[in-house]
Coordinates of C-alpha atoms in Angstrom, one line a residue:
M38 CA 143.5 26.5 126.3
T39 CA 142.5 26.4 130.5
S40 CA 141.8 29.6 132.4
L41 CA 143.3 30.4 135.3
A42 CA 143.6 33.2 137.7
L43 CA 146.3 34.1 140.2
A44 CA 145.3 34.1 143.8
V45 CA 147.3 35.9 146.5
D46 CA 146.2 35.8 149.9
L47 CA 148.2 38.9 151.7
G48 CA 147.7 38.4 156.1
G49 CA 149.3 39.0 158.9
T50 CA 151.4 35.8 159.5
K51 CA 152.1 35.0 155.5
I52 CA 151.4 35.3 152.1
E53 CA 150.0 32.7 149.9
T54 CA 149.7 32.6 146.5
A55 CA 148.5 30.0 143.9
L56 CA 147.0 29.7 140.4
V57 CA 143.7 28.6 139.8
D58 CA 141.2 27.4 137.3
A59 CA 137.5 28.1 136.6
S60 CA 135.7 25.6 138.8
G61 CA 137.5 26.2 141.6
A62 CA 140.5 23.8 141.6
I63 CA 144.3 25.3 142.7
I64 CA 146.8 23.8 140.0
A65 CA 148.9 21.1 141.7
G66 CA 152.5 22.6 142.5
S67 CA 151.4 26.5 142.0
R68 CA 150.9 27.0 146.1
H69 CA 153.4 29.3 147.5
R70 CA 153.7 30.4 150.6
A71 CA 156.0 33.0 152.6
P72 CA 155.8 34.3 156.2
T73 CA 154.7 38.1 157.1
G74 CA 155.1 39.4 160.2
R75 CA 154.1 42.6 162.7
A76 CA 157.7 43.3 163.2
A77 CA 158.6 42.7 159.2
R78 CA 160.2 45.9 157.4
R79 CA 158.5 47.1 154.6
E80 CA 160.9 46.5 152.0
D81 CA 161.2 43.1 152.9
L82 CA 157.3 42.7 152.9
A83 CA 157.1 44.4 149.5
A84 CA 160.5 41.5 147.7
T85 CA 158.2 39.0 149.4
V86 CA 155.2 39.9 147.8
S87 CA 157.4 40.1 144.5
Q88 CA 158.6 36.3 145.0
T89 CA 155.9 34.5 146.1
V90 CA 154.1 36.0 142.9
R91 CA 156.8 35.0 140.1
Q92 CA 157.4 31.2 142.3
T93 CA 153.5 31.1 141.1
L94 CA 153.8 32.7 137.7
A95 CA 156.4 30.0 137.0
A96 CA 154.0 26.8 137.3
V97 CA 151.6 28.4 134.9
P98 CA 151.2 25.1 132.4
A99 CA 152.0 24.9 128.8
D100 CA 148.4 24.8 128.0
S101 CA 146.8 27.4 130.3
T102 CA 146.8 31.1 129.9
L103 CA 146.4 33.5 132.7
A104 CA 143.3 35.6 132.3
G105 CA 144.4 38.4 135.5
A106 CA 144.9 38.1 139.4
G107 CA 142.9 38.6 142.0
I108 CA 144.7 39.6 145.7
G109 CA 142.8 39.1 148.9
S110 CA 144.1 41.2 151.7
A111 CA 144.1 42.2 155.6
G112 CA 142.7 46.0 155.5
P113 CA 141.7 48.5 155.6
I114 CA 142.0 48.8 151.5
T115 CA 141.6 51.6 150.0
L116 CA 139.5 49.8 146.4
D117 CA 139.8 53.2 144.5
T118 CA 143.8 53.6 144.7
G119 CA 144.7 49.6 145.4
Q120 CA 146.7 50.9 148.5
I121 CA 146.6 48.8 151.7
S122 CA 147.0 49.4 155.0
P123 CA 146.7 46.7 157.5
K124 CA 146.1 47.0 161.2
N125 CA 148.3 43.9 161.5
L126 CA 151.1 44.4 159.9
P127 CA 151.9 48.5 159.6
A128 CA 154.8 48.1 157.7
L129 CA 152.2 48.3 154.9
A130 CA 150.6 51.1 155.7
D131 CA 149.5 52.7 151.8
F132 CA 151.2 50.0 150.6
D133 CA 149.9 50.1 146.6
L134 CA 149.8 46.2 147.1
R135 CA 147.5 46.4 143.2
G136 CA 150.2 47.7 141.5
A137 CA 153.2 45.1 143.0
V138 CA 151.3 42.7 141.5
A139 CA 150.3 44.1 138.3
R140 CA 154.1 44.9 137.6
E141 CA 154.5 40.9 137.4
L142 CA 151.6 40.2 135.4
G143 CA 152.0 42.8 132.3
G144 CA 149.1 44.3 131.7
L145 CA 146.5 41.9 133.0
P146 CA 143.9 42.9 134.9
V147 CA 144.0 42.8 138.3
Q148 CA 141.5 43.3 141.2
L149 CA 141.5 43.6 144.7
R150 CA 139.2 43.0 147.6
L151 CA 139.2 42.4 151.9
D152 CA 140.6 38.8 152.6
G153 CA 137.2 38.3 154.5
T154 CA 135.2 39.5 151.3
C155 CA 137.4 36.5 149.6
I156 CA 136.2 34.1 152.1
A157 CA 132.7 35.0 151.8
L158 CA 132.9 34.7 148.0
A159 CA 134.8 31.5 147.9
E160 CA 132.1 29.9 150.3
H161 CA 129.2 31.4 147.9
W162 CA 131.0 29.8 144.9
C163 CA 132.4 26.5 146.2
G164 CA 131.3 26.2 149.8
A165 CA 128.7 26.3 152.7
A166 CA 126.5 29.4 150.8
V167 CA 125.7 27.8 147.5
G168 CA 123.2 28.8 145.8
V169 CA 122.3 31.0 148.6
E170 CA 121.4 34.5 148.5
N171 CA 122.1 36.8 151.3
S172 CA 125.2 35.3 153.7
M173 CA 128.2 36.2 155.9
S174 CA 131.2 34.5 155.9
M175 CA 133.0 34.7 159.1
V176 CA 137.0 33.4 160.4
V177 CA 137.1 32.9 163.9
S178 CA 141.2 33.0 164.2
T179 CA 143.8 34.8 165.6
G180 CA 141.5 37.8 164.5
V181 CA 137.9 37.6 163.4
G182 CA 137.0 38.7 160.0
G183 CA 134.4 38.4 157.4
G184 CA 132.6 39.2 154.6
L185 CA 129.0 39.9 153.0
I186 CA 127.1 38.7 149.7
L187 CA 123.8 40.5 149.1
G188 CA 121.1 39.7 146.4
G189 CA 124.1 37.2 145.5
T190 CA 126.3 39.6 144.8
L191 CA 129.6 40.5 146.9
V192 CA 129.3 43.6 148.7
S193 CA 132.6 46.0 149.0
G194 CA 131.3 48.8 149.6
R195 CA 132.6 52.5 149.0
S196 CA 136.2 51.5 150.5
G197 CA 136.0 48.3 149.4
N198 CA 136.2 48.0 153.5
A199 CA 132.5 46.9 153.9
G200 CA 132.2 43.4 156.2
H201 CA 134.7 43.8 159.0
I202 CA 132.5 42.8 161.4
G203 CA 135.5 41.9 163.8
Q204 CA 135.5 45.7 164.3
I205 CA 132.2 45.9 165.4
H206 CA 131.5 46.6 169.3
V207 CA 130.0 43.6 171.2
A208 CA 128.3 44.7 174.8
G209 CA 128.4 43.2 178.3
F210 CA 131.8 41.7 177.8
G211 CA 134.1 44.1 179.9
G212 CA 136.9 46.4 177.9
D213 CA 137.5 50.1 178.6
P214 CA 134.6 52.1 177.1
A215 CA 137.1 55.0 176.1
D216 CA 139.4 52.1 174.4
A217 CA 137.2 51.9 171.2
D218 CA 139.4 48.4 170.4
S219 CA 139.2 46.9 173.8
T220 CA 135.1 46.1 173.2
T221 CA 134.9 45.2 169.3
L222 CA 133.9 41.4 168.5
E223 CA 138.2 40.4 167.7
A224 CA 138.8 42.0 170.8
V225 CA 136.2 39.3 173.2
A226 CA 135.9 36.4 170.3
S227 CA 139.3 35.5 168.5
G228 CA 141.5 33.0 170.0
T229 CA 144.3 35.1 171.1
S230 CA 142.1 37.2 173.0
A231 CA 140.3 34.3 174.5
V232 CA 143.7 32.8 175.6
A233 CA 144.2 35.8 177.3
W234 CA 140.9 36.6 178.9
A235 CA 141.5 32.6 180.6
Q236 CA 144.9 33.2 181.6
Q237 CA 143.6 36.8 183.4
Q238 CA 141.1 33.8 185.4
G239 CA 144.0 31.9 186.1
W240 CA 144.7 29.4 184.0
S241 CA 148.0 28.5 182.7
G242 CA 147.7 27.6 179.1
T243 CA 149.8 29.8 176.3
S244 CA 147.6 29.0 173.1
G245 CA 144.4 28.4 171.2
E246 CA 145.8 24.5 171.2
D247 CA 146.3 24.3 175.4
L248 CA 142.9 25.5 175.7
A249 CA 141.8 22.8 173.3
A250 CA 143.1 20.3 175.6
S251 CA 142.0 21.7 178.1
C252 CA 138.4 21.8 177.2
A253 CA 138.7 17.9 176.7
A254 CA 140.1 17.6 180.3
G255 CA 136.8 19.8 181.3
D256 CA 139.0 22.8 182.4
T257 CA 135.9 25.4 183.5
V258 CA 138.1 28.4 183.1
A259 CA 139.0 26.9 179.8
W260 CA 134.9 26.2 178.6
R261 CA 134.1 29.7 180.2
A262 CA 137.1 31.2 177.9
V263 CA 135.4 29.6 174.6
R264 CA 132.0 30.1 175.5
R265 CA 132.6 33.8 176.1
S266 CA 134.1 33.6 172.6
A267 CA 130.9 32.0 171.2
D268 CA 128.2 34.5 172.9
A269 CA 130.4 37.3 171.4
V270 CA 130.1 35.7 167.8
G271 CA 126.6 34.8 168.4
Q272 CA 125.5 39.0 169.3
A273 CA 127.2 39.9 166.3
I274 CA 125.2 37.6 164.3
A275 CA 122.2 38.6 165.8
S276 CA 123.2 42.0 164.9
T277 CA 123.9 41.8 161.3
T278 CA 120.9 39.3 160.4
T279 CA 118.9 41.6 162.1
L280 CA 120.4 44.5 159.9
L281 CA 120.3 42.7 156.6
D282 CA 117.8 39.6 157.2
L283 CA 120.5 37.2 155.8
D284 CA 119.9 33.5 154.9
V285 CA 122.9 31.7 155.8
V286 CA 126.5 32.7 157.9
A287 CA 129.1 29.9 157.9
I288 CA 131.9 30.4 160.5
G289 CA 135.4 29.1 159.8
G290 CA 138.8 29.7 161.1
G291 CA 141.0 27.7 162.9
F292 CA 139.5 29.2 166.9
A293 CA 135.8 27.9 165.3
S294 CA 137.6 24.8 165.9
V295 CA 138.4 24.7 169.4
V296 CA 135.6 22.7 170.7
P297 CA 133.4 19.8 168.0
D298 CA 130.2 22.1 169.1
Y299 CA 131.4 25.7 168.6
V300 CA 129.1 26.1 166.2
D301 CA 126.4 25.1 167.9
L302 CA 127.6 27.1 171.2
V303 CA 127.4 30.1 168.5
R304 CA 124.0 29.5 166.7
A305 CA 122.2 29.4 170.6
A306 CA 124.3 32.2 171.7
A307 CA 122.8 33.7 168.4
R308 CA 119.2 32.7 169.5
R309 CA 119.4 33.9 172.9
A310 CA 120.4 37.2 171.2
T311 CA 118.0 37.8 168.4
V312 CA 115.0 40.0 168.9
F313 CA 112.3 39.6 165.8
T314 CA 111.7 36.4 165.2
Y315 CA 112.5 37.2 160.8
A316 CA 116.4 36.8 162.2
T317 CA 115.7 33.6 163.8
A318 CA 115.5 32.0 161.0
V319 CA 119.4 32.3 159.3
Q320 CA 121.4 29.0 159.7
I321 CA 124.4 28.7 161.3
R322 CA 126.7 26.7 158.9
P323 CA 130.8 25.9 159.6
A324 CA 132.5 27.0 156.9
L325 CA 133.7 24.7 154.1
L326 CA 136.6 25.6 152.5
G327 CA 139.1 25.8 155.3
S328 CA 142.5 27.8 154.4
T329 CA 141.6 27.7 150.6
A330 CA 138.7 29.9 151.1
P331 CA 141.2 33.1 150.7
L332 CA 142.6 31.5 147.5
L333 CA 139.4 30.8 146.0
G334 CA 137.7 34.2 146.5
A335 CA 140.6 36.1 145.1
A336 CA 140.6 33.4 141.7
A337 CA 136.7 34.8 141.7
L338 CA 137.2 37.6 141.6
I339 CA 139.0 37.0 138.3
H340 CA 136.8 34.0 136.9
R341 CA 133.4 35.0 138.3
P342 CA 132.9 38.8 137.6
D343 CA 129.3 38.5 137.6
M344 CA 129.5 38.0 141.8
T345 CA 131.4 41.0 142.2
S346 CA 130.0 44.3 143.4
P347 CA 129.2 46.4 140.1
T348 CA 130.3 49.5 139.2
R349 CA 129.7 52.5 141.7
P350 CA 128.1 55.6 140.2
R351 CA 129.6 58.5 140.0
T352 CA 129.0 60.7 142.1
D353 CA 131.5 63.8 141.1
H354 CA 128.0 65.8 139.6
L355 CA 126.6 66.1 143.0
V356 CA 126.5 69.5 144.4
S357 CA 126.0 69.2 148.6
T358 CA 123.6 71.6 150.1
R359 CA 125.8 72.1 152.9

């Protein structure tokens, strides 16, 4: 019998589900998706979760068994309770996503992690970071996210939110110091932010696709917007690599292909921003798995428990001395 995992990827624009085998192959006919969106109501989103899960479960072949479900979700999440409060889906604040999926599985194990964390796990399992002990995978798209593998093990952190690189702060790109959201990497480097910045400089396009076309045509403002994004991503990588001594950073997401040499621009910016020589050894590569990465990483939570974070030690016995 073939062992399968139900993979669930929940984000700001869609939910997607699929069946994935232990080699990382998605089972034909099992992949389903439905729109989400910031304006969607809580009850509608909950119904969409159940519907897409059921559609995929109906595709389990007769010669296969279901081992459990892995979920990657936009965050923040609460690992202990299985709840999510996605920044880009405000209607799902404190929503028990793990419980909602578990109700469809009849007692099988269900694991929840950040979507960026799942992408890192996928690239480590069968993508750009295979065989690498210390890596970070990033997505530069409508937002910026990421995840970490340290010592060959997925890093989730105390609450499950380790790897939120899009929310670290970068310097020298403007923004209001009194507004924390305006100085984050995501606020500078995401495709949405790059388009908005270019428009403020007089550019007339409206999308990342328009920005790509303008860069291909040699538009100066469009190129400045792309380089500004790459500079911010490079600065964030330099800081993270200096802190964690990473071997590889894999960069994916739609905006990472806005120009053919986007990753090259990031690599050069990271070198400029690096202080210590050891941190210049990090290899900055294009991610390999594309849109399948969140699903493969979610499936790896079930198929590859050896790569997930160990159970955290109990701390309720500790006595505060403050």
